[in-house]
Coordinates of C-alpha atoms and ligand atoms in Angstrom, one line a residue:
M1 CA 0.0 0.0 0.0
V2 CA 1.3 3.4 -0.8
V3 CA 0.6 6.0 1.9
G4 CA 0.3 9.5 0.5
D5 CA 0.4 12.8 2.2
V6 CA -2.6 12.2 4.4
T7 CA -3.1 14.2 7.6
T8 CA -4.5 12.6 10.7
G9 CA -4.8 13.9 14.2
T10 CA -4.1 12.6 17.7
D11 CA -4.3 14.0 21.2
V12 CA -0.9 12.6 22.3
L13 CA 1.9 11.9 19.9
I14 CA 4.8 9.9 21.3
I15 CA 8.1 9.6 19.3
G16 CA 10.2 6.6 20.1
A17 CA 9.0 3.2 21.6
G18 CA 11.9 2.6 24.1
P19 CA 11.2 2.4 27.9
G20 CA 10.4 6.1 28.1
G21 CA 8.0 6.2 25.1
Y22 CA 6.2 2.9 25.4
V23 CA 5.5 3.4 29.1
A24 CA 4.1 6.9 28.3
A25 CA 2.0 5.4 25.6
I26 CA 0.6 2.5 27.7
R27 CA -0.2 4.9 30.6
A28 CA -1.8 7.4 28.3
G29 CA -3.9 4.6 26.8
Q30 CA -4.9 3.5 30.3
L31 CA -6.1 7.1 30.9
D32 CA -8.3 6.9 27.8
L33 CA -6.2 9.5 25.9
D34 CA -6.1 9.2 22.1
V35 CA -2.4 8.3 21.7
T36 CA -0.2 7.5 18.7
L37 CA 3.2 6.0 19.2
V38 CA 5.7 6.4 16.3
E39 CA 8.7 4.1 16.1
K40 CA 11.1 3.9 13.2
D41 CA 12.6 0.6 14.3
I42 CA 11.7 -2.3 16.6
Y43 CA 9.4 -1.7 19.6
G44 CA 11.4 -1.6 22.9
G45 CA 14.2 0.8 21.9
T46 CA 17.8 0.5 22.9
C47 CA 17.0 -1.1 26.2
L48 CA 15.1 -4.2 24.9
N49 CA 16.9 -4.6 21.6
H50 CA 20.5 -3.6 22.0
G51 CA 21.1 -2.6 25.6
C52 CA 19.8 -3.8 29.0
I53 CA 18.1 -7.0 28.0
P54 CA 20.6 -8.4 25.5
S55 CA 23.6 -7.5 27.7
K56 CA 22.0 -9.1 30.8
A57 CA 21.1 -12.2 28.8
L58 CA 24.7 -12.7 27.6
I59 CA 26.1 -12.0 31.0
S60 CA 23.8 -14.7 32.5
A61 CA 24.5 -17.2 29.8
T62 CA 28.3 -16.6 30.0
D63 CA 28.2 -17.1 33.7
V64 CA 26.4 -20.5 33.4
A65 CA 29.3 -21.8 31.3
Y66 CA 32.1 -20.0 33.1
D67 CA 31.0 -20.9 36.6
A68 CA 30.5 -24.6 35.7
G69 CA 34.1 -24.7 34.4
Q70 CA 35.4 -23.1 37.7
A71 CA 33.7 -25.4 40.2
E72 CA 36.2 -28.2 40.8
H73 CA 36.5 -27.1 44.5
M74 CA 32.7 -27.8 44.8
G75 CA 33.2 -31.3 43.4
I76 CA 32.1 -30.4 39.9
T77 CA 34.3 -31.0 36.9
A78 CA 33.2 -29.6 33.6
D79 CA 34.6 -28.0 30.5
P80 CA 31.6 -26.4 28.8
A81 CA 31.9 -25.5 25.2
V82 CA 30.3 -22.2 24.1
D83 CA 28.7 -21.7 20.7
L84 CA 28.4 -17.9 20.6
E85 CA 26.0 -18.1 17.7
G86 CA 23.7 -20.3 19.7
M87 CA 24.0 -18.0 22.7
V88 CA 23.1 -15.0 20.6
D89 CA 20.1 -16.9 19.1
W90 CA 18.8 -17.6 22.7
K91 CA 19.4 -13.9 23.6
D92 CA 17.4 -12.9 20.5
E93 CA 14.5 -15.2 21.5
V94 CA 14.4 -13.4 24.9
V95 CA 14.5 -10.0 23.2
G96 CA 11.7 -11.1 20.8
Q97 CA 9.4 -12.2 23.6
L98 CA 9.8 -8.8 25.3
T99 CA 9.5 -6.6 22.2
G100 CA 6.4 -8.6 21.1
G101 CA 5.0 -8.1 24.6
V102 CA 5.5 -4.3 24.3
E103 CA 3.6 -4.3 21.0
R104 CA 0.8 -6.4 22.5
L105 CA 0.5 -4.3 25.6
C106 CA 0.3 -1.1 23.6
K107 CA -2.4 -2.5 21.4
A108 CA -4.4 -3.9 24.3
N109 CA -4.3 -0.4 25.9
G110 CA -5.7 1.2 22.7
V111 CA -2.4 2.8 21.5
N112 CA -2.3 3.5 17.8
L113 CA 1.1 2.2 16.6
M114 CA 2.8 3.7 13.6
K115 CA 6.0 2.6 12.0
G116 CA 8.1 5.4 10.6
R117 CA 10.6 8.2 11.2
A118 CA 9.0 11.3 12.8
E119 CA 10.2 14.9 12.2
F120 CA 8.5 18.1 13.4
T121 CA 7.1 20.3 10.7
G122 CA 5.4 22.9 13.0
E123 CA 4.3 23.6 16.6
N124 CA 1.6 20.9 16.4
A125 CA 2.6 18.7 13.6
V126 CA 5.1 16.0 12.6
R127 CA 5.7 14.3 9.3
V128 CA 6.2 10.5 9.6
A129 CA 8.3 9.0 6.8
H130 CA 7.6 5.4 6.2
D131 CA 10.6 3.3 5.2
G132 CA 10.7 1.5 1.9
E133 CA 10.2 2.6 -1.7
G134 CA 6.9 4.2 -2.5
Q135 CA 5.8 4.1 1.2
G136 CA 5.5 7.9 1.3
S137 CA 4.9 9.9 4.4
E138 CA 2.0 11.3 6.4
T139 CA 1.4 14.3 8.6
I140 CA 0.0 13.9 12.1
E141 CA -1.3 16.9 14.0
F142 CA -1.1 16.7 17.8
E143 CA -2.3 18.4 21.0
H144 CA 0.6 17.1 23.0
A145 CA 3.9 15.5 22.1
V146 CA 6.3 13.3 24.1
I147 CA 9.8 13.1 22.7
A148 CA 11.4 9.8 23.7
T149 CA 14.0 9.3 21.0
G150 CA 16.7 8.0 23.3
S151 CA 20.4 8.1 22.7
R152 CA 23.2 6.6 20.5
P153 CA 26.8 5.7 21.3
M154 CA 29.4 8.5 21.1
E155 CA 32.0 8.2 18.4
L156 CA 35.7 9.1 19.0
P157 CA 37.4 11.0 16.2
G158 CA 39.9 8.6 14.7
L159 CA 37.9 5.6 15.9
E160 CA 34.6 5.9 14.0
F161 CA 32.4 2.8 14.1
D162 CA 32.7 0.6 11.0
G163 CA 30.9 -2.4 12.3
E164 CA 33.9 -4.6 11.7
N165 CA 37.1 -3.3 13.3
V166 CA 35.7 -0.6 15.5
I167 CA 32.4 -1.6 17.0
D168 CA 29.8 -0.3 19.4
S169 CA 28.0 -2.2 22.1
R170 CA 25.1 -3.1 19.8
T171 CA 27.5 -4.9 17.4
A172 CA 29.4 -6.5 20.3
L173 CA 26.1 -8.0 21.6
A174 CA 25.4 -9.6 18.2
L175 CA 28.8 -11.1 17.3
D176 CA 28.8 -14.6 15.9
S177 CA 32.2 -15.6 17.1
V178 CA 34.4 -14.6 20.1
P179 CA 37.2 -12.3 19.0
A180 CA 40.6 -13.7 19.9
E181 CA 41.8 -10.3 21.1
L182 CA 39.4 -7.5 22.1
V183 CA 40.4 -4.0 23.2
V184 CA 37.7 -2.1 25.0
V185 CA 37.9 1.7 25.2
G186 CA 36.2 3.0 28.3
A187 CA 35.8 1.4 31.7
G188 CA 32.4 2.8 32.4
Y189 CA 29.1 0.9 32.5
I190 CA 29.4 -0.9 29.2
G191 CA 33.2 -1.4 29.3
M192 CA 33.0 -3.0 32.7
E193 CA 30.0 -5.2 32.0
L194 CA 31.1 -6.5 28.6
S195 CA 34.9 -6.8 29.1
S196 CA 34.3 -9.6 31.7
V197 CA 31.8 -11.3 29.4
F198 CA 34.3 -11.6 26.6
A199 CA 37.2 -12.5 28.9
K200 CA 35.0 -15.3 30.4
L201 CA 34.2 -16.5 26.8
G202 CA 37.9 -16.8 26.1
S203 CA 38.9 -13.5 24.5
E204 CA 42.2 -11.8 25.5
V205 CA 40.6 -8.6 26.7
T206 CA 42.4 -5.3 27.3
V207 CA 40.6 -2.2 28.7
V208 CA 42.0 1.3 28.1
E209 CA 40.5 4.0 30.2
A210 CA 41.4 7.7 30.1
L211 CA 40.9 8.2 33.9
D212 CA 42.9 6.6 36.7
G213 CA 40.3 4.0 37.6
A214 CA 37.2 2.2 36.4
L215 CA 33.6 3.3 36.9
P216 CA 34.4 7.0 37.8
A217 CA 30.8 7.6 38.9
Y218 CA 31.3 5.1 41.8
E219 CA 33.4 5.2 45.0
D220 CA 36.9 3.8 44.8
D221 CA 36.2 0.8 47.2
I222 CA 33.2 -0.2 45.1
A223 CA 35.1 0.0 41.8
R224 CA 38.1 -1.8 43.3
V225 CA 36.0 -4.9 44.1
V226 CA 34.8 -5.3 40.5
T227 CA 38.1 -4.3 38.9
D228 CA 39.9 -6.9 41.0
R229 CA 37.4 -9.6 40.0
A230 CA 37.7 -8.6 36.3
E231 CA 41.4 -8.9 36.5
E232 CA 41.0 -12.4 38.0
V233 CA 38.9 -13.5 35.0
G234 CA 41.7 -12.2 32.7
V235 CA 40.9 -8.5 31.9
D236 CA 44.0 -6.4 31.5
F237 CA 43.4 -2.8 32.5
H238 CA 45.4 0.2 31.4
F239 CA 44.3 3.4 33.1
G240 CA 45.3 6.9 32.2
E241 CA 45.3 6.0 28.5
S242 CA 43.1 7.9 26.0
A243 CA 42.3 6.1 22.8
R244 CA 43.4 8.2 19.7
E245 CA 43.3 6.1 16.5
W246 CA 43.7 2.7 15.0
V247 CA 45.7 1.3 12.1
E248 CA 45.6 -2.0 10.3
S249 CA 48.4 -4.3 11.2
G250 CA 49.1 -7.9 10.0
D251 CA 45.8 -9.8 10.3
G252 CA 44.4 -7.4 12.9
L253 CA 44.6 -3.9 14.0
T254 CA 46.6 -1.7 16.4
L255 CA 44.9 0.8 18.7
R256 CA 47.1 3.8 19.7
T257 CA 46.5 5.5 23.0
E258 CA 48.1 8.5 24.7
N259 CA 48.7 9.3 28.3
E260 CA 48.7 12.7 30.0
A261 CA 52.4 13.1 29.4
G262 CA 51.9 12.5 25.7
D263 CA 53.5 9.1 25.6
V264 CA 51.9 6.8 23.0
S265 CA 51.1 3.1 23.6
E266 CA 49.9 0.5 21.2
F267 CA 47.6 -2.4 21.7
G268 CA 47.0 -5.2 19.2
A269 CA 43.5 -6.5 18.7
E270 CA 41.0 -8.2 16.4
K271 CA 38.4 -5.7 17.3
V272 CA 38.0 -2.5 19.3
L273 CA 34.8 -1.9 21.3
V274 CA 34.4 1.8 21.9
A275 CA 32.1 2.5 24.9
V276 CA 32.8 6.1 25.9
G277 CA 29.3 7.3 26.7
R278 CA 26.1 8.0 24.8
E279 CA 24.5 11.2 23.3
P280 CA 20.9 12.2 23.0
V281 CA 19.1 11.7 19.6
T282 CA 17.5 15.2 19.1
D283 CA 19.4 16.4 16.0
T284 CA 17.2 14.4 13.6
L285 CA 13.9 15.8 14.8
S286 CA 13.9 19.3 13.2
L287 CA 13.2 20.8 16.7
D288 CA 13.5 24.3 15.3
A289 CA 10.1 23.8 13.5
L290 CA 8.6 23.0 16.9
G291 CA 10.3 26.0 18.5
L292 CA 12.4 24.0 20.9
E293 CA 16.2 24.3 21.5
P294 CA 18.2 21.6 23.1
D295 CA 21.2 22.4 25.3
R296 CA 24.8 22.3 23.9
E297 CA 25.0 18.5 24.3
G298 CA 21.6 17.9 22.7
F299 CA 19.6 17.2 25.8
L300 CA 16.2 18.7 26.4
A301 CA 15.7 20.4 29.7
T302 CA 12.5 19.3 31.6
D303 CA 10.8 20.2 34.8
E304 CA 9.3 17.9 37.5
Y305 CA 6.3 17.2 35.2
A306 CA 8.7 16.0 32.4
R307 CA 7.6 19.1 30.5
T308 CA 10.0 21.0 28.2
D309 CA 10.1 24.8 27.7
L310 CA 7.0 24.3 25.6
E311 CA 3.7 23.8 27.6
H312 CA 2.5 21.0 25.3
V313 CA 5.8 19.2 24.7
F314 CA 7.3 16.6 27.1
A315 CA 10.7 14.8 27.0
V316 CA 11.4 11.5 28.7
G317 CA 14.2 9.0 29.0
D318 CA 17.8 9.5 27.7
V319 CA 16.9 12.7 25.8
A320 CA 15.9 14.3 29.1
G321 CA 19.4 13.8 30.5
E322 CA 21.3 11.9 33.2
P323 CA 21.1 9.3 34.6
M324 CA 20.5 7.6 31.2
L325 CA 18.9 4.6 32.8
A326 CA 15.8 2.7 31.6
H327 CA 13.9 2.9 34.9
K328 CA 14.4 6.7 35.0
G329 CA 12.9 7.0 31.6
M330 CA 10.0 4.7 32.5
K331 CA 9.0 6.8 35.5
E332 CA 9.3 10.0 33.4
G333 CA 7.0 8.4 30.7
E334 CA 4.4 7.6 33.3
V335 CA 4.5 11.1 34.8
A336 CA 4.3 12.8 31.3
A337 CA 1.2 10.7 30.5
E338 CA -0.5 11.5 33.8
V339 CA 0.2 15.2 33.6
I340 CA -1.2 15.3 30.1
A341 CA -4.3 13.5 31.3
G342 CA -4.7 16.2 34.1
E343 CA -3.7 13.9 36.9
P344 CA -1.8 15.3 39.9
A345 CA 1.5 13.6 39.0
A346 CA 5.1 14.8 39.4
L347 CA 8.6 13.4 39.5
D348 CA 9.2 13.4 43.2
S349 CA 11.5 10.4 43.7
R350 CA 14.0 11.0 46.5
A351 CA 16.5 8.9 44.7
I352 CA 17.0 6.9 41.6
P353 CA 18.8 3.6 42.1
A354 CA 21.4 2.3 39.7
A355 CA 22.9 -1.1 39.0
V356 CA 26.0 -2.3 37.2
F357 CA 25.8 -5.9 36.2
T358 CA 29.5 -6.7 36.8
D359 CA 30.9 -9.6 38.7
P360 CA 29.9 -9.1 41.5
E361 CA 27.1 -6.6 40.7
I362 CA 26.9 -3.0 42.0
G363 CA 23.7 -1.4 43.3
T364 CA 23.5 2.1 44.6
V365 CA 20.9 4.6 45.7
G366 CA 20.8 8.0 47.3
L367 CA 23.8 9.6 49.0
T368 CA 27.3 8.4 49.7
E369 CA 28.9 9.2 53.0
A370 CA 30.8 12.1 51.4
E371 CA 27.7 13.5 49.7
A372 CA 25.7 13.2 52.9
E373 CA 28.4 15.2 54.7
A374 CA 28.5 17.8 51.9
E375 CA 24.7 18.2 52.3
G376 CA 25.1 19.0 56.0
F377 CA 24.0 15.6 57.5
E378 CA 25.9 13.9 60.3
P379 CA 26.3 10.6 58.5
V380 CA 26.9 7.2 60.1
T381 CA 27.6 4.1 58.0
G382 CA 26.9 0.5 58.7
E383 CA 28.6 -2.3 56.7
M384 CA 28.2 -6.0 56.3
P385 CA 31.0 -7.8 54.4
M386 CA 29.8 -10.6 52.1
R387 CA 32.4 -13.0 53.4
A388 CA 30.3 -13.0 56.7
S389 CA 27.1 -13.9 54.8
G390 CA 26.0 -17.5 55.0
R391 CA 24.1 -17.2 51.7
A392 CA 27.1 -15.6 49.9
L393 CA 29.3 -18.5 51.1
T394 CA 26.7 -21.1 49.8
L395 CA 26.7 -19.2 46.5
D396 CA 30.5 -19.3 46.5
E397 CA 30.5 -15.5 45.9
T398 CA 31.9 -13.7 48.9
D399 CA 33.5 -10.6 47.3
G400 CA 32.0 -7.2 48.3
F401 CA 29.8 -5.6 51.0
V402 CA 26.6 -3.8 51.8
R403 CA 27.0 -0.3 53.1
I404 CA 24.2 1.9 54.4
V405 CA 24.5 5.6 54.9
A406 CA 22.2 7.1 57.5
D407 CA 21.7 10.4 59.3
E408 CA 23.0 9.6 62.8
P409 CA 20.7 11.8 64.9
S410 CA 17.5 10.7 63.2
G411 CA 18.5 7.3 61.8
F412 CA 17.0 8.1 58.4
V413 CA 18.5 6.0 55.6
L414 CA 20.1 8.5 53.2
G415 CA 21.7 6.1 50.7
A416 CA 23.4 2.7 50.2
Q417 CA 26.1 1.2 48.2
V418 CA 26.1 -2.5 47.6
V419 CA 28.8 -4.5 45.7
A420 CA 27.7 -8.1 46.0
P421 CA 26.1 -11.0 44.2
E422 CA 22.5 -9.9 43.1
A423 CA 23.2 -6.3 44.2
S424 CA 20.8 -5.2 41.5
E425 CA 18.0 -6.9 43.4
T426 CA 19.2 -6.1 47.0
I427 CA 19.2 -2.4 46.2
A428 CA 15.4 -2.4 45.7
E429 CA 14.9 -2.8 49.4
L430 CA 17.3 0.1 50.1
A431 CA 15.6 2.3 47.4
F432 CA 12.3 1.6 49.1
A433 CA 13.8 2.6 52.5
V434 CA 15.1 5.9 51.1
E435 CA 11.8 6.6 49.3
M436 CA 9.7 5.8 52.4
G437 CA 11.9 7.7 54.8
A438 CA 12.7 4.5 56.7
T439 CA 15.3 4.5 59.5
V440 CA 18.1 2.0 60.1
E441 CA 16.0 0.8 63.1
D442 CA 13.1 0.0 60.7
I443 CA 15.4 -2.1 58.5
G444 CA 17.0 -3.8 61.6
A445 CA 13.5 -4.5 63.1
T446 CA 12.3 -6.2 59.9
I447 CA 12.8 -10.0 60.0
H448 CA 14.7 -11.0 56.9
T449 CA 14.5 -14.6 55.6
H450 CA 17.5 -16.8 56.4
P451 CA 19.7 -17.6 54.6
T452 CA 19.5 -14.8 52.1
L453 CA 21.6 -12.0 50.7
G454 CA 18.9 -9.7 52.0
E455 CA 20.0 -10.4 55.5
S456 CA 23.1 -8.5 54.8
V457 CA 21.0 -5.3 54.5
M458 CA 19.6 -6.0 57.9
E459 CA 23.1 -6.6 59.3
A460 CA 24.5 -3.4 57.8
A461 CA 21.6 -1.5 59.2
E462 CA 22.2 -3.0 62.7
N463 CA 26.0 -2.3 62.2
A464 CA 25.2 1.4 61.9
R465 CA 23.6 1.1 65.4
E466 CA 26.5 -1.0 66.7
K467 CA 24.3 -4.0 67.2
A468 CA 25.0 -6.3 64.3
I469 CA 25.2 -10.0 65.3
H470 CA 27.1 -11.6 62.4
T471 CA 29.8 -9.0 61.9
L472 CA 32.0 -7.0 64.3
N473 CA 30.6 -3.7 65.2
R474 CA 32.3 -0.4 64.6
Ligands
FAD501 P1 15.7 4.3 23.7 O1 15.5 3.0 24.4 O2 16.9 4.6 23.0 O3 14.5 4.3 22.6 C1 14.4 5.4 21.7 C2 13.5 4.9 20.5 O4 13.2 6.0 19.7 C3 14.3 3.9 19.6 O5 13.5 2.7 19.5 C4 14.5 4.7 18.3 O6 14.4 3.8 17.2 C5 13.3 5.6 18.3 N1 13.5 6.8 17.5 C6 14.5 7.7 17.5 N2 14.3 8.7 16.7 C7 13.1 8.5 16.1 C8 12.3 9.2 15.1 N3 12.7 10.3 14.6 N4 11.1 8.7 14.8 C9 10.7 7.5 15.3 N5 11.3 6.8 16.2 C10 12.5 7.3 16.6 N6 19.8 1.0 31.5 C11 19.4 0.4 32.6 O7 18.6 1.0 33.4 N7 19.8 -0.9 33.0 C12 20.7 -1.6 32.2 O8 21.1 -2.7 32.6 C13 21.2 -1.0 31.0 N8 22.0 -1.6 30.2 C14 22.4 -1.1 29.0 C15 23.3 -1.8 28.2 C16 23.7 -1.2 27.1 C17 24.7 -2.0 26.2 C18 23.2 0.1 26.6 C19 23.7 0.7 25.3 C20 22.4 0.8 27.4 C21 21.9 0.2 28.7 N9 21.1 0.9 29.5 C22 20.7 0.3 30.7 C23 20.5 2.2 29.2 C24 19.1 2.1 28.6 O9 19.1 1.3 27.4 C25 18.6 3.5 28.2 O10 18.6 4.3 29.3 C26 17.1 3.4 27.7 O11 17.0 2.5 26.6 C27 16.6 4.8 27.4 O12 15.3 4.7 27.0 P2 14.6 5.7 26.0 O13 13.2 5.4 25.9 O14 15.0 7.1 26.5 O15 15.3 5.5 24.6
NAD502 P1 30.2 5.7 30.6 O1 29.9 7.1 30.6 O2 29.6 4.8 31.7 O3 31.7 5.4 30.6 C1 32.6 5.9 29.6 C2 34.0 5.8 30.0 O4 34.8 6.0 28.9 C3 34.4 6.8 31.1 O5 35.0 6.1 32.2 C4 35.4 7.7 30.4 O6 36.4 8.2 31.2 C5 36.0 6.8 29.3 N1 36.5 7.5 28.1 C6 36.0 8.6 27.5 N2 36.8 8.9 26.4 C7 37.8 8.0 26.4 C8 39.0 7.8 25.6 N3 39.2 8.6 24.5 N4 39.8 6.8 25.8 C9 39.6 6.0 26.9 N5 38.6 6.1 27.8 C10 37.7 7.1 27.5 O7 29.6 5.2 29.1 P2 29.2 3.8 28.5 O8 29.9 2.7 29.2 O9 29.4 4.0 27.1 O10 27.7 3.7 28.9 C11 26.8 4.7 28.3 C12 25.6 4.8 29.2 O11 24.7 3.7 29.0 C13 25.8 4.9 30.7 O12 26.1 6.2 31.1 C14 24.5 4.4 31.2 O13 23.7 5.5 31.3 C15 24.0 3.4 30.2 N6 24.3 2.0 30.6 C16 23.7 1.6 31.8 C17 23.9 0.3 32.2 C18 23.3 -0.2 33.5 O14 22.4 0.5 34.0 N7 23.8 -1.3 34.0 C19 24.7 -0.6 31.4 C20 25.3 -0.1 30.2 C21 25.0 1.2 29.8

């Protein structure tokens, strides 16, 4: 069917069906708004198709094989063979189930789904170009718009992505064979999650990072635990090295880096994975036609209602700025839809949790001790080392700790840092504590199931009050 230049109307137009956009669409549908969701690619966005879900699937599958091969001390001898193509096929099945689910949920909630690339043509209109020859375009007039176009990987000059030698995380998550040698540029979220995956799969992995340590957004003692473990599984770190360019060499390539003193180093590789951050996708939307100007980095400023400088235009997810995390985008999507429907909604979370799916995982929420001090609190911390946790011992994963930061006079939980197995799950209880205004006494008084990793949260809370039972008190 050829779609000509027809014009249709909708109350709420949402551009981008990632976690920000599809949640906004479903919530708007639930609130009986007339909503149209435009997506140029596959439903689910970066998170479901090329980010959160595929990376976590590969991390889990790799650990099944790796852990089985490392369990001789538990009386298990195995030498699992990994077929990366098979692993990637399984990962794609997981992704397919979720993206199909997003489409079904949107339809079930009355969302009009439209495939195509949207671009603003006026204050209340977009043109949606349909892919494929003769497919044409159509104009949609809207009352409200929600921009949820997400982000893309940043390119380094001299290291542009070519899908073969220099790759981004999306390509890395879809490789059909394990590179013999992989250089990863950047020891941030992606670099730290994926370098261990490839090292466990058998690649010789080198990580080059411009700063003097991994995961600069996290405290040193947290980053240290996961860096040490990554080294144990074979990752070779080079800190203080900025990637500059690559050249072909023999049957592979050479990456050149430079340190602060200007010394150049070279690293041989089959492929280079560049993971140096992500940038918002706002430059393809013709925002000037709408009358909206992004900031210098391309982000759209929003208020607590997820509203941009324009009364009728909202921005959610990665385009609305840091932290660029799926759950932050989802909450913004929900709020935008409710505000449009006239509900009394606002973004009023006290803290947004974050998790890094390294080995062991990291989970954080709220303030660190230093941040609490800087904000004028009198912080007290409580810790529980994982080596003292019965459950961690039975899992054979005893690296790390749970740390709770509380305000000493009132006992209110201000934040927490967890580096431990399943920290991404454990942090949910602590996020709830911060959100509810719970005290360390509340957490300590809550009976936690034995033997679980969750008990470590209770012990850390009790440690802050000098009454932990299973670890020495301060
Ligand atoms: P996106 O998910 O990027 O979706 C935007 C959508 O908009 C896309 O589908 C795109 O095709 C569409 N679009 C863009 N322009 C147009 C247009 N003009 N017309 C129509 N459609 C358009 N976050 C976590 O919280 N936890 C994790 O474990 C995690 N792991 C990650 C792992 C990796 C490797 C990566 C890359 C990211 C990860 N993230 C994780 C971050 C997470 O993926 C993003 O924060 C999240 O996807 C942002 O959601 P969004 O809706 O803003 O945008
Ligand atoms: P990042 O910002 O986490 O880390 C980038 C790293 O690259 C930094 O440590 C930086 O110092 C380094 N760097 C920059 N330029 C360099 C150069 N020339 N040479 C060497 N090192 C250099 O970025 P990312 O890992 O690409 O991840 C992007 C975003 O995706 C994250 O900020 C996060 O929002 C999201 N993400 C989240 C998760 C999760 O929630 N578990 C997982 C993956 C990605």
